[in-house]
Amino acid sequence: GSAMAAWARAVRGLLLDVSGVLYDSGDGGGVPIAGSVEAVSRIKASGLKLRFCTNETQATREEFVKKLRGLGFDISVAEVTAPAPAACRILKERNLRPHLLVHNDLVPEFAGIDKTNPNCVVIGDAAENFTYANLNEAFRVLIGMEKPVLISLGRGRYYKETDGLKLDVGAYMKALEYACDIEAEVVGKPAQMFFESALAEMGVPAQQAIMIGDDIVNDVGGAQRCGMRALQVRTGKYRPCDENHPHVKPDAYVNNLAEAVDVILQQL
């Protein structure tokens, strides 16, 4: 390999963001990004460790994986690190009973959790469920508490669907933070605990892992703060202005996942 690709050296594990890296979501399940299906197969054949790290919270992991398999991806539920299961662990550890402001299709992830007489709010990407009435209900639960607890399954601003950009959970999280004068606890990316659990699941130290994502702040910045290298793909919600970000400088830009995998596999 060339000196250009110093970022690709001594890699043992890859963390892949899903939406905007593997596929663009949208009506009818969305579309794979060119070359990504093959790229995942090549990573698996190479013997590198692999985790799919998603903040996607519109479906259970089972449904999400079924959709991706339908698009041709070799992926199983056991390989996915996602916010809802992480949130459930926190809820149980802290005896929290959530009021859920999430997508209807995500509700089964919280099946084993006591939701009577809520003492916190859990917010995810509720999409069409983000009505005034639903936001106001969550607000009332929070404002009625002595010490309001708001748990957010991510803090993304927007994401890309096949028909354009869509507001993400972060925008609504901020609305509740502002209304209640509190700070949410984020359990998905860019939370350090989220990346650390993905690394632990792979059994790879941060120094030997690379995160590949389309979100300059939550994927790239979050991973770098954990000591990982991180690449930004020019797919998904990537916009050219990302390359002038005041705080986050990816270890490299790649046009897409396939290009990143080409370079990484040459170094092995």
PDB file of C-alpha atoms in Angstrom, residues 13-231:
ATOM      1  CA  GLY A  13     -11.862  -4.368  13.236  1.00  0.00           C
ATOM      2  CA  LEU A  14     -14.287  -2.184  11.311  1.00  0.00           C
ATOM      3  CA  LEU A  15     -17.362  -0.411  12.656  1.00  0.00           C
ATOM      4  CA  LEU A  16     -19.815   0.467   9.916  1.00  0.00           C
ATOM      5  CA  ASP A  17     -22.575   3.004  10.173  1.00  0.00           C
ATOM      6  CA  VAL A  18     -25.569   1.640   8.271  1.00  0.00           C
ATOM      7  CA  SER A  19     -27.852   4.389   6.984  1.00  0.00           C
ATOM      8  CA  GLY A  20     -25.959   6.470   4.410  1.00  0.00           C
ATOM      9  CA  VAL A  21     -23.073   3.972   4.250  1.00  0.00           C
ATOM     10  CA  LEU A  22     -24.735   0.662   3.351  1.00  0.00           C
ATOM     11  CA  TYR A  23     -28.015   2.052   2.045  1.00  0.00           C
ATOM     12  CA  ASP A  24     -30.299   5.064   1.845  1.00  0.00           C
ATOM     13  CA  SER A  25     -33.600   4.414   3.622  1.00  0.00           C
ATOM     14  CA  GLY A  26     -36.914   5.298   2.039  1.00  0.00           C
ATOM     15  CA  ASP A  27     -40.256   4.008   0.803  1.00  0.00           C
ATOM     16  CA  GLY A  28     -40.178   0.334  -0.107  1.00  0.00           C
ATOM     17  CA  GLY A  29     -37.214  -0.309   2.203  1.00  0.00           C
ATOM     18  CA  GLY A  30     -34.692   1.992   0.527  1.00  0.00           C
ATOM     19  CA  VAL A  31     -31.809   1.287  -1.861  1.00  0.00           C
ATOM     20  CA  PRO A  32     -28.301  -0.118  -1.340  1.00  0.00           C
ATOM     21  CA  ILE A  33     -25.439   2.296  -2.039  1.00  0.00           C
ATOM     22  CA  ALA A  34     -23.432   1.101  -5.061  1.00  0.00           C
ATOM     23  CA  GLY A  35     -20.684  -1.367  -4.110  1.00  0.00           C
ATOM     24  CA  SER A  36     -21.684  -1.683  -0.439  1.00  0.00           C
ATOM     25  CA  VAL A  37     -23.182  -5.194  -0.596  1.00  0.00           C
ATOM     26  CA  GLU A  38     -19.940  -6.536  -2.103  1.00  0.00           C
ATOM     27  CA  ALA A  39     -17.838  -4.485   0.318  1.00  0.00           C
ATOM     28  CA  VAL A  40     -19.492  -6.159   3.339  1.00  0.00           C
ATOM     29  CA  SER A  41     -18.900  -9.617   1.819  1.00  0.00           C
ATOM     30  CA  ARG A  42     -15.244  -8.757   1.215  1.00  0.00           C
ATOM     31  CA  ILE A  43     -14.766  -7.560   4.811  1.00  0.00           C
ATOM     32  CA  LYS A  44     -16.216 -10.836   6.079  1.00  0.00           C
ATOM     33  CA  ALA A  45     -14.029 -12.927   3.748  1.00  0.00           C
ATOM     34  CA  SER A  46     -10.935 -10.997   4.913  1.00  0.00           C
ATOM     35  CA  GLY A  47     -11.233 -12.145   8.530  1.00  0.00           C
ATOM     36  CA  LEU A  48     -11.488  -8.586   9.878  1.00  0.00           C
ATOM     37  CA  LYS A  49     -13.875  -8.194  12.823  1.00  0.00           C
ATOM     38  CA  LEU A  50     -17.038  -6.296  11.953  1.00  0.00           C
ATOM     39  CA  ARG A  51     -19.830  -4.480  13.814  1.00  0.00           C
ATOM     40  CA  PHE A  52     -22.730  -2.614  12.301  1.00  0.00           C
ATOM     41  CA  CYS A  53     -23.256   0.469  14.501  1.00  0.00           C
ATOM     42  CA  THR A  54     -26.577   2.105  13.894  1.00  0.00           C
ATOM     43  CA  ASN A  55     -28.618   4.831  15.554  1.00  0.00           C
ATOM     44  CA  GLU A  56     -31.580   3.728  13.484  1.00  0.00           C
ATOM     45  CA  THR A  57     -34.560   3.402  15.818  1.00  0.00           C
ATOM     46  CA  GLN A  58     -37.572   3.105  13.530  1.00  0.00           C
ATOM     47  CA  ALA A  59     -37.679  -0.704  13.794  1.00  0.00           C
ATOM     48  CA  THR A  60     -36.581  -3.590  16.001  1.00  0.00           C
ATOM     49  CA  ARG A  61     -33.155  -4.993  15.168  1.00  0.00           C
ATOM     50  CA  GLU A  62     -34.888  -8.101  13.772  1.00  0.00           C
ATOM     51  CA  GLU A  63     -36.972  -6.067  11.318  1.00  0.00           C
ATOM     52  CA  PHE A  64     -34.019  -3.833  10.455  1.00  0.00           C
ATOM     53  CA  VAL A  65     -31.772  -6.821   9.704  1.00  0.00           C
ATOM     54  CA  LYS A  66     -34.532  -8.522   7.677  1.00  0.00           C
ATOM     55  CA  LYS A  67     -34.788  -5.378   5.543  1.00  0.00           C
ATOM     56  CA  LEU A  68     -31.008  -5.221   4.989  1.00  0.00           C
ATOM     57  CA  ARG A  69     -30.829  -8.925   4.125  1.00  0.00           C
ATOM     58  CA  GLY A  70     -33.608  -8.262   1.618  1.00  0.00           C
ATOM     59  CA  LEU A  71     -31.339  -5.632   0.024  1.00  0.00           C
ATOM     60  CA  GLY A  72     -28.596  -8.284  -0.287  1.00  0.00           C
ATOM     61  CA  PHE A  73     -26.442  -7.592   2.804  1.00  0.00           C
ATOM     62  CA  ASP A  74     -24.804 -10.413   4.776  1.00  0.00           C
ATOM     63  CA  ILE A  75     -25.782  -9.232   8.264  1.00  0.00           C
ATOM     64  CA  SER A  76     -27.223 -10.824  11.405  1.00  0.00           C
ATOM     65  CA  VAL A  77     -28.836  -9.362  14.527  1.00  0.00           C
ATOM     66  CA  ALA A  78     -25.841 -10.511  16.598  1.00  0.00           C
ATOM     67  CA  GLU A  79     -23.570  -8.177  14.596  1.00  0.00           C
ATOM     68  CA  VAL A  80     -25.644  -5.032  15.224  1.00  0.00           C
ATOM     69  CA  THR A  81     -24.961  -2.513  17.996  1.00  0.00           C
ATOM     70  CA  ALA A  82     -28.096  -0.384  18.365  1.00  0.00           C
ATOM     71  CA  PRO A  83     -29.429   2.137  20.918  1.00  0.00           C
ATOM     72  CA  ALA A  84     -32.661   0.427  22.042  1.00  0.00           C
ATOM     73  CA  PRO A  85     -31.046  -2.630  23.727  1.00  0.00           C
ATOM     74  CA  ALA A  86     -28.473  -0.319  25.351  1.00  0.00           C
ATOM     75  CA  ALA A  87     -31.311   1.871  26.650  1.00  0.00           C
ATOM     76  CA  CYS A  88     -33.111  -1.189  28.061  1.00  0.00           C
ATOM     77  CA  ARG A  89     -29.988  -2.143  30.033  1.00  0.00           C
ATOM     78  CA  ILE A  90     -29.830   1.373  31.523  1.00  0.00           C
ATOM     79  CA  LEU A  91     -33.542   1.399  32.361  1.00  0.00           C
ATOM     80  CA  LYS A  92     -33.250  -1.905  34.229  1.00  0.00           C
ATOM     81  CA  GLU A  93     -30.039  -0.934  36.049  1.00  0.00           C
ATOM     82  CA  ARG A  94     -31.565   2.318  37.275  1.00  0.00           C
ATOM     83  CA  ASN A  95     -35.121   1.097  37.896  1.00  0.00           C
ATOM     84  CA  LEU A  96     -36.454   3.572  35.359  1.00  0.00           C
ATOM     85  CA  ARG A  97     -39.946   3.226  33.930  1.00  0.00           C
ATOM     86  CA  PRO A  98     -40.079   4.971  30.561  1.00  0.00           C
ATOM     87  CA  HIS A  99     -42.695   7.013  28.813  1.00  0.00           C
ATOM     88  CA  LEU A 100     -41.835   6.097  25.205  1.00  0.00           C
ATOM     89  CA  LEU A 101     -41.783   8.691  22.424  1.00  0.00           C
ATOM     90  CA  VAL A 102     -40.608   6.312  19.711  1.00  0.00           C
ATOM     91  CA  HIS A 103     -41.675   4.814  16.399  1.00  0.00           C
ATOM     92  CA  ASN A 104     -44.487   2.264  16.765  1.00  0.00           C
ATOM     93  CA  ASP A 105     -42.273  -0.388  15.167  1.00  0.00           C
ATOM     94  CA  LEU A 106     -39.622   0.038  17.891  1.00  0.00           C
ATOM     95  CA  VAL A 107     -41.983  -0.607  20.819  1.00  0.00           C
ATOM     96  CA  PRO A 108     -41.341  -4.409  20.873  1.00  0.00           C
ATOM     97  CA  GLU A 109     -37.690  -3.711  21.868  1.00  0.00           C
ATOM     98  CA  PHE A 110     -39.073  -2.448  25.208  1.00  0.00           C
ATOM     99  CA  ALA A 111     -41.392  -5.431  25.778  1.00  0.00           C
ATOM    100  CA  GLY A 112     -39.640  -6.546  28.986  1.00  0.00           C
ATOM    101  CA  ILE A 113     -39.616  -3.080  30.573  1.00  0.00           C
ATOM    102  CA  ASP A 114     -42.105  -1.781  33.157  1.00  0.00           C
ATOM    103  CA  LYS A 115     -43.783   1.310  31.701  1.00  0.00           C
ATOM    104  CA  THR A 116     -46.391   1.953  34.433  1.00  0.00           C
ATOM    105  CA  ASN A 117     -46.244   5.309  36.225  1.00  0.00           C
ATOM    106  CA  PRO A 118     -43.280   6.588  34.161  1.00  0.00           C
ATOM    107  CA  ASN A 119     -40.288   8.272  35.858  1.00  0.00           C
ATOM    108  CA  CYS A 120     -38.362   9.114  32.667  1.00  0.00           C
ATOM    109  CA  VAL A 121     -38.865   9.717  28.944  1.00  0.00           C
ATOM    110  CA  VAL A 122     -37.161   7.732  26.174  1.00  0.00           C
ATOM    111  CA  ILE A 123     -37.100   9.468  22.796  1.00  0.00           C
ATOM    112  CA  GLY A 124     -36.179   7.835  19.476  1.00  0.00           C
ATOM    113  CA  ASP A 125     -36.691   8.613  15.808  1.00  0.00           C
ATOM    114  CA  ALA A 126     -40.483   8.590  15.988  1.00  0.00           C
ATOM    115  CA  ALA A 127     -40.934  10.014  12.461  1.00  0.00           C
ATOM    116  CA  GLU A 128     -44.708  10.520  11.935  1.00  0.00           C
ATOM    117  CA  ASN A 129     -45.254  10.041  15.690  1.00  0.00           C
ATOM    118  CA  PHE A 130     -43.558  13.398  16.361  1.00  0.00           C
ATOM    119  CA  THR A 131     -46.888  15.215  16.571  1.00  0.00           C
ATOM    120  CA  TYR A 132     -47.450  18.254  18.766  1.00  0.00           C
ATOM    121  CA  ALA A 133     -49.688  16.150  21.021  1.00  0.00           C
ATOM    122  CA  ASN A 134     -47.047  13.430  21.483  1.00  0.00           C
ATOM    123  CA  LEU A 135     -44.207  15.894  22.112  1.00  0.00           C
ATOM    124  CA  ASN A 136     -46.388  17.799  24.544  1.00  0.00           C
ATOM    125  CA  GLU A 137     -47.251  14.597  26.420  1.00  0.00           C
ATOM    126  CA  ALA A 138     -43.545  13.767  26.804  1.00  0.00           C
ATOM    127  CA  PHE A 139     -42.915  17.361  27.914  1.00  0.00           C
ATOM    128  CA  ARG A 140     -45.603  17.069  30.609  1.00  0.00           C
ATOM    129  CA  VAL A 141     -44.129  13.831  31.963  1.00  0.00           C
ATOM    130  CA  LEU A 142     -40.701  15.500  32.236  1.00  0.00           C
ATOM    131  CA  ILE A 143     -41.793  18.865  33.608  1.00  0.00           C
ATOM    132  CA  GLY A 144     -43.791  17.102  36.313  1.00  0.00           C
ATOM    133  CA  MET A 145     -40.656  15.447  37.739  1.00  0.00           C
ATOM    134  CA  GLU A 146     -38.424  16.822  40.441  1.00  0.00           C
ATOM    135  CA  LYS A 147     -35.334  15.630  38.530  1.00  0.00           C
ATOM    136  CA  PRO A 148     -36.398  15.045  34.929  1.00  0.00           C
ATOM    137  CA  VAL A 149     -34.616  12.188  33.107  1.00  0.00           C
ATOM    138  CA  LEU A 150     -34.619  12.267  29.298  1.00  0.00           C
ATOM    139  CA  ILE A 151     -32.896   9.398  27.486  1.00  0.00           C
ATOM    140  CA  SER A 152     -32.346   9.869  23.751  1.00  0.00           C
ATOM    141  CA  LEU A 153     -31.576   7.063  21.301  1.00  0.00           C
ATOM    142  CA  GLY A 154     -29.212   9.289  19.338  1.00  0.00           C
ATOM    143  CA  ARG A 155     -28.740  12.979  18.634  1.00  0.00           C
ATOM    144  CA  GLY A 156     -28.621  13.111  14.840  1.00  0.00           C
ATOM    145  CA  ARG A 157     -29.881  16.295  13.191  1.00  0.00           C
ATOM    146  CA  TYR A 158     -31.111  14.755   9.957  1.00  0.00           C
ATOM    147  CA  TYR A 159     -30.561  11.752   7.733  1.00  0.00           C
ATOM    148  CA  LYS A 160     -30.996  10.996   4.062  1.00  0.00           C
ATOM    149  CA  GLU A 161     -33.881   9.074   2.569  1.00  0.00           C
ATOM    150  CA  THR A 162     -34.302   8.339  -1.119  1.00  0.00           C
ATOM    151  CA  ASP A 163     -36.595  11.378  -1.501  1.00  0.00           C
ATOM    152  CA  GLY A 164     -34.440  13.842   0.473  1.00  0.00           C
ATOM    153  CA  LEU A 165     -33.271  14.796   3.958  1.00  0.00           C
ATOM    154  CA  LYS A 166     -35.418  14.034   7.023  1.00  0.00           C
ATOM    155  CA  LEU A 167     -35.376  15.552  10.507  1.00  0.00           C
ATOM    156  CA  ASP A 168     -33.855  13.149  13.040  1.00  0.00           C
ATOM    157  CA  VAL A 169     -34.374  12.569  16.762  1.00  0.00           C
ATOM    158  CA  GLY A 170     -31.806  15.219  17.806  1.00  0.00           C
ATOM    159  CA  ALA A 171     -34.042  18.080  16.710  1.00  0.00           C
ATOM    160  CA  TYR A 172     -36.870  16.869  18.956  1.00  0.00           C
ATOM    161  CA  MET A 173     -34.482  15.973  21.788  1.00  0.00           C
ATOM    162  CA  LYS A 174     -33.307  19.602  21.722  1.00  0.00           C
ATOM    163  CA  ALA A 175     -36.906  20.853  21.870  1.00  0.00           C
ATOM    164  CA  LEU A 176     -37.553  18.880  25.080  1.00  0.00           C
ATOM    165  CA  GLU A 177     -34.168  19.880  26.540  1.00  0.00           C
ATOM    166  CA  TYR A 178     -34.976  23.531  25.908  1.00  0.00           C
ATOM    167  CA  ALA A 179     -38.549  23.342  27.219  1.00  0.00           C
ATOM    168  CA  CYS A 180     -37.516  21.553  30.426  1.00  0.00           C
ATOM    169  CA  ASP A 181     -34.092  23.202  30.854  1.00  0.00           C
ATOM    170  CA  ILE A 182     -32.387  19.796  31.116  1.00  0.00           C
ATOM    171  CA  GLU A 183     -29.736  17.820  29.282  1.00  0.00           C
ATOM    172  CA  ALA A 184     -30.624  14.501  27.672  1.00  0.00           C
ATOM    173  CA  GLU A 185     -28.540  11.371  28.151  1.00  0.00           C
ATOM    174  CA  VAL A 186     -27.662   9.992  24.721  1.00  0.00           C
ATOM    175  CA  VAL A 187     -27.290   6.220  24.476  1.00  0.00           C
ATOM    176  CA  GLY A 188     -26.495   5.851  20.756  1.00  0.00           C
ATOM    177  CA  LYS A 189     -23.693   7.459  18.783  1.00  0.00           C
ATOM    178  CA  PRO A 190     -21.780   9.670  19.679  1.00  0.00           C
ATOM    179  CA  ALA A 191     -21.879   8.383  23.286  1.00  0.00           C
ATOM    180  CA  GLN A 192     -18.552   6.856  24.268  1.00  0.00           C
ATOM    181  CA  MET A 193     -20.266   3.899  25.958  1.00  0.00           C
ATOM    182  CA  PHE A 194     -21.932   2.996  22.665  1.00  0.00           C
ATOM    183  CA  PHE A 195     -18.653   2.789  20.735  1.00  0.00           C
ATOM    184  CA  GLU A 196     -16.964   1.027  23.645  1.00  0.00           C
ATOM    185  CA  SER A 197     -19.589  -1.697  23.735  1.00  0.00           C
ATOM    186  CA  ALA A 198     -19.174  -2.238  19.970  1.00  0.00           C
ATOM    187  CA  LEU A 199     -15.393  -2.553  20.444  1.00  0.00           C
ATOM    188  CA  ALA A 200     -15.874  -4.944  23.362  1.00  0.00           C
ATOM    189  CA  GLU A 201     -18.250  -7.059  21.288  1.00  0.00           C
ATOM    190  CA  MET A 202     -15.533  -7.312  18.601  1.00  0.00           C
ATOM    191  CA  GLY A 203     -12.732  -7.838  21.107  1.00  0.00           C
ATOM    192  CA  VAL A 204     -10.647  -5.168  19.364  1.00  0.00           C
ATOM    193  CA  PRO A 205      -8.950  -2.171  21.026  1.00  0.00           C
ATOM    194  CA  ALA A 206      -9.830   1.310  19.762  1.00  0.00           C
ATOM    195  CA  GLN A 207      -6.341   1.790  18.267  1.00  0.00           C
ATOM    196  CA  GLN A 208      -6.917  -1.150  15.906  1.00  0.00           C
ATOM    197  CA  ALA A 209     -10.431  -0.190  14.792  1.00  0.00           C
ATOM    198  CA  ILE A 210     -11.788   2.131  12.124  1.00  0.00           C
ATOM    199  CA  MET A 211     -15.277   3.654  12.109  1.00  0.00           C
ATOM    200  CA  ILE A 212     -16.797   4.419   8.708  1.00  0.00           C
ATOM    201  CA  GLY A 213     -19.774   6.786   8.649  1.00  0.00           C
ATOM    202  CA  ASP A 214     -21.580   9.586   6.833  1.00  0.00           C
ATOM    203  CA  ASP A 215     -22.215  11.731   9.935  1.00  0.00           C
ATOM    204  CA  ILE A 216     -19.252  14.022  10.582  1.00  0.00           C
ATOM    205  CA  VAL A 217     -20.207  14.708  14.225  1.00  0.00           C
ATOM    206  CA  ASN A 218     -21.804  11.511  15.521  1.00  0.00           C
ATOM    207  CA  ASP A 219     -19.886   8.868  13.540  1.00  0.00           C
ATOM    208  CA  VAL A 220     -16.510  10.472  12.866  1.00  0.00           C
ATOM    209  CA  GLY A 221     -16.170  12.803  15.859  1.00  0.00           C
ATOM    210  CA  GLY A 222     -17.648  10.282  18.281  1.00  0.00           C
ATOM    211  CA  ALA A 223     -15.312   7.473  17.181  1.00  0.00           C
ATOM    212  CA  GLN A 224     -12.216   9.685  17.226  1.00  0.00           C
ATOM    213  CA  ARG A 225     -12.968  10.742  20.800  1.00  0.00           C
ATOM    214  CA  CYS A 226     -12.804   7.045  21.726  1.00  0.00           C
ATOM    215  CA  GLY A 227      -9.334   6.708  20.211  1.00  0.00           C
ATOM    216  CA  MET A 228     -10.442   5.168  16.916  1.00  0.00           C
ATOM    217  CA  ARG A 229      -9.625   6.243  13.406  1.00  0.00           C
ATOM    218  CA  ALA A 230     -12.677   7.376  11.481  1.00  0.00           C
ATOM    219  CA  LEU A 231     -13.471   7.865   7.810  1.00  0.00           C
TER     220      LEU A 231
END
